[in-house]
C-alpha angles and dihedrals in degrees: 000000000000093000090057096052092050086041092047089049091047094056097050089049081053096046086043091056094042114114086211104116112234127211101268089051089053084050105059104018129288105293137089119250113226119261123190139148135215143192132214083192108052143009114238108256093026130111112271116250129252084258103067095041121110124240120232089167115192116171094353082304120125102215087190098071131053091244097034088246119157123266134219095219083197117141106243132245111290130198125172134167123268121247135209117232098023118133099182139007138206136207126205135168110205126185096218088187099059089024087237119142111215103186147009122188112180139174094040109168115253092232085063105086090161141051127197129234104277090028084141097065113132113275098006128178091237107077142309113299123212120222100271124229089266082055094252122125090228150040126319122168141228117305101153113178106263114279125050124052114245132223114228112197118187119191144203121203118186099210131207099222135014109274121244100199110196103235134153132183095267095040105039117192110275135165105291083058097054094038092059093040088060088059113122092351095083106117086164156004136210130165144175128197139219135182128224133169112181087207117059111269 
């Protein structure tokens, strides 16, 4: 439910904000440890590049850039700090624009502070990956209607614990599952932000 997944962001912003110590505060002293990501393959609040970029293909046309050029449809570089305490860590891209979730990594190990290009690719060495919004279990790049640009948020969350997301053969795990799973095991929080518009701006 789209109104789960903004409700879900706004109160780990507010978590985020609270002066109330957490565990993990207590733990090593009262203060935060920084917590930031990075791309090789992109700047934050930059358009993402061709590479990153899904294929819907009709007639040899990609509807889903300006040109009809072919995408890559392959997840960025990603680099985040370590942090201490961490016994797991997850990795989503979210259009916050069209409330889609593109892509959930989970269950990273905590000794992993970096993914490859192409990290997203089905059945992967890196982690567990949910059924996407487009009903994949991997990654699947932008491909917003024309119009509007979008705003394509990845995340990554440093957890507490190693998520057991319920799941069965007829009700994979999506989303909603791993958003719900997140509540109350965020230690921290770190995103980056491209932009992407599939009709020329």
């Amino acid at each position: 439910m789209q109104w789960f997944r903004s409700l879900f962001f706004a109160a780990v912003a507010i978590a985020a904000a609270a002066p109330v110590l957490s565990a993990q505060q207590i733990t090593f002293g009262a203060w935060q440890q920084p917590f930031d990501v990075s791309s090789a393959t992109f700047r934050n609040d930059t358009t993402l590049p061709l590479g990153t970029i899904y294929n819907s293909i009709t007639n040899g046309v990609n509807a889903c850039t300006p040109d009809g050029s072919i995408g890559g449809n392959a997840s960025p570089q990603l680099t985040w700090s370590p942090f201490r305490g961490a016994r797991s860590y997850a990795v989503v891209l979210f259009d916050q624009t069209a409330s889609f979730t593109h892509w959930g990594l989970y269950n990273v190990s905590p000794n992993i502070n970096s993914l490859p290009a192409d990290a997203g690719v089905a059945n992967n060495n890196f982690g567990k990956q949910i059924t996407n919004d487009f009903g994949l279990m991997e990654y699947d790049g932008p491909c917003p209607p024309p119009g509007l640009v979008h705003n394509y948020v990845f995340t990554v969350y440093a957890l507490d614990t190693q998520l057991n997301l319920p799941q069965s053969t007829t009700f994979p795990s999506n989303a909603e599952t791993l958003f719900r799973a997140l509540i109350g095991h965020v230690l921290a929080q770190a995103s980056i932000t491209g932009f992407y518009a599939s009709t020329p701006q």
